[in-house]
Amino acid sequence: MKELDISRIRGDFPILAREVYGKRLVYLDNAATTQKPRCVMDKITEMYATVNANVHRGVHFLSQAATEEHESSRRTVQQFIHAASSNEIVFTRGTTESINLVASSFCRSFCTAGDEILITAMEHHSNIVPWQLQGEIQGLKLQVAPINSKGELILEELEKKISPRTRLIAVTHISNVLGTVNPIEEIVAIAHRHGIPVLIDAAQSVQHTRVDVRALDCDFLVFSSHKIYGPTGVGVLYAKEKWLDAMPPYQGGGEMIETVTFEKTTFNKLPYKFEAGTPDYIGTAALATALDYVSALGIDAIARYEHALLVYATERLLTVPGLRILGNAGNKSSVISFLVDGIHPYDMGTLLDRMGIAVRTGHHCAEPLMELLGVDGTVRASFAFYNTKEEVDQLLKGIEKIVRMF
Ligand code: PLP
């Protein structure tokens, strides 16, 4: 079994060598965004230095080279998630835009007033608000499947929430707050038994675990480049061709058209129908470099290493008196949300920061979940494959020091 050489890997990430407040950075905010390996930064520079030209429009050499890079990046994404065709890969600005696209286009085609979208209680705002916005336009209702005290989705309750008016189930693969890994295979199976398509929010999963859209048989799957070691400003919408064919364009403009007259426009073939305007072809090339980097490390080796780090960090943190972990699912990703009695998460985060330790504090864009948990916010440490047990020990030492201060 291939194991990761963490000290070599850390050398690929220049930012990990920097200091903050005179201390070596301990970066534990990977669920918010990941750091970038040098190859991703180099790709961006190389693209601007040697290939930059607008894609799809030019007969000249550079435009064709840029187009080839962009389309090759699409194939890299296709292979990474094992999609059947590159026509099923739509480039967007991120998970948020991908979900907004589906909310707008899917609902316009397949929903009428009174129809329902089913989500779960652990969704990020970006898998709640787009449905509400579209719901206001069309008179749609949001249904929410509950979770248990460990932070696991209650599958029987999810199935009970399905009604004859349910048009789509949109569910996160991994919770950015609780770390819960949802049983998406079973969710897709349940949904399809009822003839309902499923959208998977994979913003927190593609970087941690193998995702195979064909094995899963999901209808839509979305993720962000910046959370999988790629650049900001790029995201992916995977959708089965049958849905993309049936859905109207999301935005209008260049690239997405076939012919335009003042009377009528016909639209481009897939996936361009959903990619209005100049795409971020530099970003997509750098995303492909990031995916190649992750693939070379091996997603299974990454998953094993991160799981060991999660187990170690959980054990260590639970030795702190008064520390409570929120989210104790049987199947959990490398995200630990916690609270310590008598210490506000904001104070904990600020004091850890002064020790060079970057964690996130607050509601993590999941206010309804915070309300359900009965807390204003949490402290969240989220780990990537470049984090180490030594960094976990530093986090622990920092927390213990803060506890003593209070
Ligand atoms: N969904 C989940 C589960 C997330 O964790 C995030 C970001 O934290 C998003 C969606 C939104 O991602 P982005 O801001 O990159 O669009």
PDB file of N, CA and C in Angstrom, residues 41 55 92 139 155 299 359:
ATOM      1  N   MET A  41       0.784  26.919  -8.835  1.00  0.00           N
ATOM      2  CA  MET A  41       1.193  28.322  -9.057  1.00  0.00           C
ATOM      3  C   MET A  41       2.005  28.431 -10.348  1.00  0.00           C
ATOM      4  N   VAL A  55     -10.206  31.621 -25.453  1.00  0.00           N
ATOM      5  CA  VAL A  55     -10.476  30.286 -25.996  1.00  0.00           C
ATOM      6  C   VAL A  55     -11.665  30.286 -26.960  1.00  0.00           C
ATOM      7  N   THR A  92     -17.730  26.332 -13.679  1.00  0.00           N
ATOM      8  CA  THR A  92     -18.425  27.459 -13.048  1.00  0.00           C
ATOM      9  C   THR A  92     -17.403  28.217 -12.203  1.00  0.00           C
ATOM     10  N   GLY A 139     -42.693  29.536  -6.111  1.00  0.00           N
ATOM     11  CA  GLY A 139     -43.592  28.972  -5.103  1.00  0.00           C
ATOM     12  C   GLY A 139     -43.203  27.557  -4.702  1.00  0.00           C
ATOM     13  N   LEU A 155     -31.689   8.320   7.875  1.00  0.00           N
ATOM     14  CA  LEU A 155     -32.131   7.955   6.527  1.00  0.00           C
ATOM     15  C   LEU A 155     -33.631   7.672   6.426  1.00  0.00           C
ATOM     16  N   ILE A 299      -5.638   9.175  -4.002  1.00  0.00           N
ATOM     17  CA  ILE A 299      -6.735   9.612  -3.124  1.00  0.00           C
ATOM     18  C   ILE A 299      -6.944   8.600  -1.979  1.00  0.00           C
ATOM     19  N   VAL A 359      -7.274  28.375  12.859  1.00  0.00           N
ATOM     20  CA  VAL A 359      -8.508  27.571  12.866  1.00  0.00           C
ATOM     21  C   VAL A 359      -9.640  28.511  12.483  1.00  0.00           C
TER      22      VAL A 359
END
